[in-house]
């Protein structure tokens, strides 16, 4: 099994058991929906991320249940009643960042739930923050999962395939569903239209995302043939509309 059972503590140490959710270092709760099951033991919550005042983008959190343990991908803070819905499924044991452009609410979950933090390789000259570092083909908290590190990107990113529901592909930015999302602000929708995020679906196409591609290199040829070798019934991007539209 690829299961990791013990907490390793490079962040949010077990010695520091005090937690104050009102601490200003944690982002406030942004508008979001309720827990929804989209495949066998795979759940999502449609939510949002406030970039600046008036500019709020849709964001989708995915929760995968294995036994009594939960793995959360693309996390953000939840209203307490929705967090309680999640905790009825099991214990939050693993938190996963699959895009270097995400992670604003990671520390909240690490401090509150003392979970194992799976992070991407750190940019050159910086130390990794994670308890576990994601690697191409490496171990993961979910049995049978496959990790594909994306190539030719300045900021590390990966996609995760899990066998649930005939195969489910979990992505962050490189594959998105650009349909307007229920928790976007008016400004967020306008920004998405301006930079090309409303294409359905799109694969890192907008100029805004292409700034992450190494100069003179191709983000498609080394990555998408590998993704398409995987068999999956569902794609759950970190930026996505209702699962039925993916």
CSV table of C-alpha atoms in Angstrom, one decimal:
chain,number,residue,atom,x,y,z
A,1,UNK,CA,0.0,0.0,0.0
A,2,UNK,CA,1.0,3.6,-0.6
A,3,UNK,CA,-0.7,4.7,2.6
A,4,UNK,CA,1.2,7.0,5.0
A,5,UNK,CA,0.0,6.4,8.6
A,6,UNK,CA,2.2,8.6,10.8
A,7,UNK,CA,2.4,12.4,10.9
A,8,UNK,CA,5.7,13.9,10.0
A,9,UNK,CA,6.1,17.4,11.4
A,10,UNK,CA,8.0,19.9,9.3
A,11,UNK,CA,4.9,22.2,9.5
A,12,UNK,CA,2.4,22.6,12.2
A,13,UNK,CA,4.3,20.6,14.8
A,14,UNK,CA,2.5,18.4,17.3
A,15,UNK,CA,4.2,20.3,20.1
A,16,UNK,CA,2.2,23.4,19.2
A,17,UNK,CA,-1.3,22.2,20.1
A,18,UNK,CA,-2.8,25.7,20.4
A,19,UNK,CA,-5.1,26.8,17.6
A,20,UNK,CA,-7.1,29.9,17.1
A,21,UNK,CA,-9.2,30.0,13.9
A,22,UNK,CA,-9.6,33.8,14.3
A,23,UNK,CA,-5.8,34.3,13.9
A,24,UNK,CA,-5.4,36.9,11.2
A,25,UNK,CA,-2.7,34.7,9.5
A,26,UNK,CA,-5.6,32.5,8.3
A,27,UNK,CA,-7.7,33.6,5.4
A,28,UNK,CA,-11.4,34.2,6.1
A,29,UNK,CA,-14.1,31.9,4.8
A,30,UNK,CA,-15.2,32.7,1.3
A,31,UNK,CA,-18.6,31.8,-0.3
A,32,UNK,CA,-19.0,28.1,-1.0
A,33,UNK,CA,-21.6,25.4,-1.3
A,34,UNK,CA,-22.2,22.0,0.4
A,35,UNK,CA,-20.6,18.6,0.2
A,36,UNK,CA,-21.5,16.6,-2.9
A,37,UNK,CA,-20.5,13.0,-3.8
A,38,UNK,CA,-19.3,12.7,-7.5
A,39,UNK,CA,-17.8,9.2,-7.6
A,40,UNK,CA,-17.3,6.3,-5.2
A,41,UNK,CA,-15.8,7.9,-2.0
A,42,UNK,CA,-15.0,11.1,-4.0
A,43,UNK,CA,-16.7,14.3,-2.8
A,44,UNK,CA,-16.4,18.0,-3.9
A,45,UNK,CA,-17.4,21.4,-2.5
A,46,UNK,CA,-17.9,24.2,-5.0
A,47,UNK,CA,-16.4,27.3,-3.5
A,48,UNK,CA,-14.3,30.4,-4.2
A,49,UNK,CA,-11.0,32.2,-3.5
A,50,UNK,CA,-10.9,36.0,-2.9
A,51,UNK,CA,-7.9,37.3,-4.9
A,52,UNK,CA,-8.5,41.0,-3.9
A,53,UNK,CA,-11.7,42.8,-2.8
A,54,UNK,CA,-14.2,42.5,-5.6
A,55,UNK,CA,-12.3,39.8,-7.4
A,56,UNK,CA,-13.5,36.4,-6.4
A,57,UNK,CA,-12.8,33.2,-8.4
A,58,UNK,CA,-14.4,29.8,-8.3
A,59,UNK,CA,-12.4,27.0,-6.7
A,60,UNK,CA,-13.3,23.4,-6.2
A,61,UNK,CA,-12.1,21.3,-3.2
A,62,UNK,CA,-12.0,17.5,-3.7
A,63,UNK,CA,-12.2,15.1,-0.7
A,64,UNK,CA,-11.3,11.4,-1.2
A,65,UNK,CA,-12.3,8.9,1.5
A,66,UNK,CA,-10.2,5.8,2.1
A,67,UNK,CA,-11.4,3.8,5.2
A,68,UNK,CA,-11.8,6.4,7.9
A,69,UNK,CA,-9.1,8.7,6.5
A,70,UNK,CA,-9.7,11.7,4.3
A,71,UNK,CA,-7.4,13.2,1.7
A,72,UNK,CA,-8.1,16.8,0.6
A,73,UNK,CA,-6.9,18.3,-2.6
A,74,UNK,CA,-7.2,22.0,-3.5
A,75,UNK,CA,-8.4,23.0,0.0
A,76,UNK,CA,-10.0,26.2,1.2
A,77,UNK,CA,-11.6,27.2,4.5
A,78,UNK,CA,-15.2,26.1,5.1
A,79,UNK,CA,-18.1,27.3,7.1
A,80,UNK,CA,-18.2,25.3,10.3
A,81,UNK,CA,-21.4,23.4,9.4
A,82,UNK,CA,-19.9,22.3,6.1
A,83,UNK,CA,-16.6,21.3,7.7
A,84,UNK,CA,-18.8,19.2,10.1
A,85,UNK,CA,-20.3,17.5,7.0
A,86,UNK,CA,-16.7,16.6,5.9
A,87,UNK,CA,-15.7,15.4,9.3
A,88,UNK,CA,-18.7,13.0,9.4
A,89,UNK,CA,-17.0,11.2,6.6
A,90,UNK,CA,-13.8,10.6,8.6
A,91,UNK,CA,-10.6,12.2,9.9
A,92,UNK,CA,-8.7,14.7,7.8
A,93,UNK,CA,-5.3,12.9,7.5
A,94,UNK,CA,-3.8,14.3,4.3
A,95,UNK,CA,-3.7,17.7,2.7
A,96,UNK,CA,-2.4,18.0,-0.9
A,97,UNK,CA,-1.2,20.9,-3.0
A,98,UNK,CA,-1.0,20.0,-6.7
A,99,UNK,CA,-0.4,23.5,-8.0
A,100,UNK,CA,2.3,26.0,-6.8
A,101,UNK,CA,-0.3,28.8,-7.6
A,102,UNK,CA,-2.6,27.3,-4.9
A,103,UNK,CA,-2.3,26.8,-1.1
A,104,UNK,CA,-3.5,30.0,0.5
A,105,UNK,CA,-5.5,28.1,3.1
A,106,UNK,CA,-3.2,25.1,3.6
A,107,UNK,CA,-1.7,26.3,6.9
A,108,UNK,CA,-5.2,26.6,8.4
A,109,UNK,CA,-5.8,22.8,7.8
A,110,UNK,CA,-2.3,21.8,8.9
A,111,UNK,CA,-2.6,23.7,12.2
A,112,UNK,CA,-6.2,22.7,13.0
A,113,UNK,CA,-6.1,19.0,11.9
A,114,UNK,CA,-2.4,18.2,12.3
A,115,UNK,CA,-2.6,16.4,8.9
A,116,UNK,CA,0.3,15.2,6.7
A,117,UNK,CA,1.1,17.9,4.1
A,118,UNK,CA,1.9,16.7,0.6
A,119,UNK,CA,3.6,19.5,-1.3
A,120,UNK,CA,5.3,20.0,-4.7
A,121,UNK,CA,9.0,20.2,-5.1
A,122,UNK,CA,10.2,23.7,-4.0
A,123,UNK,CA,11.5,26.2,-6.5
A,124,UNK,CA,15.3,26.3,-6.8
A,125,UNK,CA,16.9,27.9,-3.8
A,126,UNK,CA,13.9,27.3,-1.5
A,127,UNK,CA,13.3,24.5,1.0
A,128,UNK,CA,10.2,22.3,0.6
A,129,UNK,CA,7.5,22.9,3.2
A,130,UNK,CA,5.8,19.5,2.9
A,131,UNK,CA,6.0,16.5,5.2
A,132,UNK,CA,5.8,14.5,1.9
A,133,UNK,CA,7.0,15.7,-1.5
A,134,UNK,CA,5.0,14.7,-4.6
A,135,UNK,CA,7.1,12.9,-7.2
A,136,UNK,CA,6.3,11.5,-10.6
A,137,UNK,CA,5.1,8.0,-10.1
A,138,UNK,CA,5.8,8.3,-6.4
A,139,UNK,CA,3.8,7.2,-3.3
A,140,UNK,CA,0.6,8.8,-2.3
A,141,UNK,CA,-2.0,8.6,0.5
A,142,UNK,CA,-4.6,6.9,-1.8
A,143,UNK,CA,-4.1,3.3,-2.8
A,144,UNK,CA,-3.7,2.8,-6.5
A,145,UNK,CA,-3.2,6.5,-7.2
A,146,UNK,CA,-0.8,7.8,-9.9
A,147,UNK,CA,1.0,11.1,-9.8
A,148,UNK,CA,2.1,12.8,-13.0
A,149,UNK,CA,4.4,15.8,-12.7
A,150,UNK,CA,3.9,18.4,-15.4
A,151,UNK,CA,6.9,19.3,-17.4
A,152,UNK,CA,8.2,22.6,-18.9
A,153,UNK,CA,6.5,24.7,-16.2
A,154,UNK,CA,8.3,27.4,-14.1
A,155,UNK,CA,6.1,26.7,-11.1
A,156,UNK,CA,5.7,23.0,-10.3
A,157,UNK,CA,2.3,21.4,-10.8
A,158,UNK,CA,1.0,17.8,-11.1
A,159,UNK,CA,-2.2,15.9,-11.8
A,160,UNK,CA,-3.4,12.9,-9.7
A,161,UNK,CA,-5.3,9.9,-11.1
A,162,UNK,CA,-7.2,7.8,-8.7
A,163,UNK,CA,-9.1,4.6,-9.5
A,164,UNK,CA,-12.4,5.6,-7.9
A,165,UNK,CA,-15.5,5.8,-10.1
A,166,UNK,CA,-13.9,4.1,-13.1
A,167,UNK,CA,-11.0,6.5,-12.9
A,168,UNK,CA,-11.0,10.1,-11.7
A,169,UNK,CA,-8.5,12.8,-12.7
A,170,UNK,CA,-7.7,15.5,-10.2
A,171,UNK,CA,-6.2,18.7,-11.6
A,172,UNK,CA,-5.5,22.3,-10.6
A,173,UNK,CA,-4.7,24.8,-13.3
A,174,UNK,CA,-3.3,22.9,-16.3
A,175,UNK,CA,-6.8,21.5,-17.1
A,176,UNK,CA,-9.8,23.7,-16.1
A,177,UNK,CA,-13.5,24.0,-16.8
A,178,UNK,CA,-14.1,27.6,-17.7
A,179,UNK,CA,-17.9,27.7,-17.3
A,180,UNK,CA,-19.1,30.6,-15.0
A,181,UNK,CA,-19.1,29.2,-11.5
A,182,UNK,CA,-21.8,29.9,-8.8
A,183,UNK,CA,-19.5,31.6,-6.3
A,184,UNK,CA,-17.6,33.9,-8.7
A,185,UNK,CA,-18.0,37.7,-8.1
A,186,UNK,CA,-19.1,39.9,-10.9
A,187,UNK,CA,-15.5,41.1,-11.1
A,188,UNK,CA,-14.2,37.6,-11.2
A,189,UNK,CA,-16.4,36.7,-14.1
A,190,UNK,CA,-15.3,39.8,-16.0
A,191,UNK,CA,-11.7,39.0,-15.3
A,192,UNK,CA,-12.1,35.4,-16.4
A,193,UNK,CA,-13.7,36.5,-19.7
A,194,UNK,CA,-10.9,39.0,-20.3
A,195,UNK,CA,-8.1,36.6,-19.9
A,196,UNK,CA,-9.8,33.7,-21.7
A,197,UNK,CA,-10.7,31.4,-18.8
A,198,UNK,CA,-14.2,30.9,-20.1
A,199,UNK,CA,-13.2,28.5,-22.8
A,200,UNK,CA,-14.9,25.1,-22.2
A,201,UNK,CA,-12.9,23.2,-21.4
A,202,UNK,CA,-9.4,24.6,-21.6
A,203,UNK,CA,-5.9,23.3,-20.9
A,204,UNK,CA,-3.7,26.1,-19.6
A,205,UNK,CA,-4.7,28.1,-22.7
A,206,UNK,CA,-5.1,31.7,-21.4
A,207,UNK,CA,-2.2,34.0,-21.8
A,208,UNK,CA,-2.3,34.5,-18.0
A,209,UNK,CA,-1.4,30.9,-17.4
A,210,UNK,CA,1.1,30.6,-20.3
A,211,UNK,CA,3.4,32.9,-18.3
A,212,UNK,CA,4.1,29.8,-16.3
A,213,UNK,CA,5.6,28.0,-19.3
A,214,UNK,CA,9.4,27.9,-19.7
A,215,UNK,CA,10.5,30.1,-22.6
A,216,UNK,CA,10.8,28.3,-25.8
A,217,UNK,CA,9.3,25.1,-24.5
A,218,UNK,CA,5.9,23.3,-25.1
A,219,UNK,CA,3.5,22.6,-22.3
A,220,UNK,CA,1.3,20.2,-24.3
A,221,UNK,CA,3.6,17.7,-26.0
A,222,UNK,CA,5.3,16.3,-22.9
A,223,UNK,CA,2.2,16.4,-20.7
A,224,UNK,CA,-1.1,15.6,-22.4
A,225,UNK,CA,-0.2,12.4,-24.2
A,226,UNK,CA,0.8,11.0,-20.8
A,227,UNK,CA,-2.5,12.2,-19.3
A,228,UNK,CA,-4.5,10.7,-22.1
A,229,UNK,CA,-2.9,7.3,-21.5
A,230,UNK,CA,-4.9,7.2,-18.3
A,231,UNK,CA,-8.4,5.8,-18.2
A,232,UNK,CA,-10.9,8.1,-16.4
A,233,UNK,CA,-14.6,8.8,-16.3
A,234,UNK,CA,-14.4,12.1,-14.5
A,235,UNK,CA,-12.1,15.1,-14.4
A,236,UNK,CA,-12.2,17.3,-11.3
A,237,UNK,CA,-10.3,20.5,-11.9
A,238,UNK,CA,-9.5,22.8,-9.1
A,239,UNK,CA,-11.3,25.5,-11.1
A,240,UNK,CA,-14.5,23.8,-12.2
A,241,UNK,CA,-18.2,24.0,-12.5
A,242,UNK,CA,-20.7,21.3,-11.4
A,243,UNK,CA,-19.1,17.8,-11.8
A,244,UNK,CA,-21.7,16.8,-14.4
A,245,UNK,CA,-20.3,19.5,-16.8
A,246,UNK,CA,-16.7,18.2,-16.6
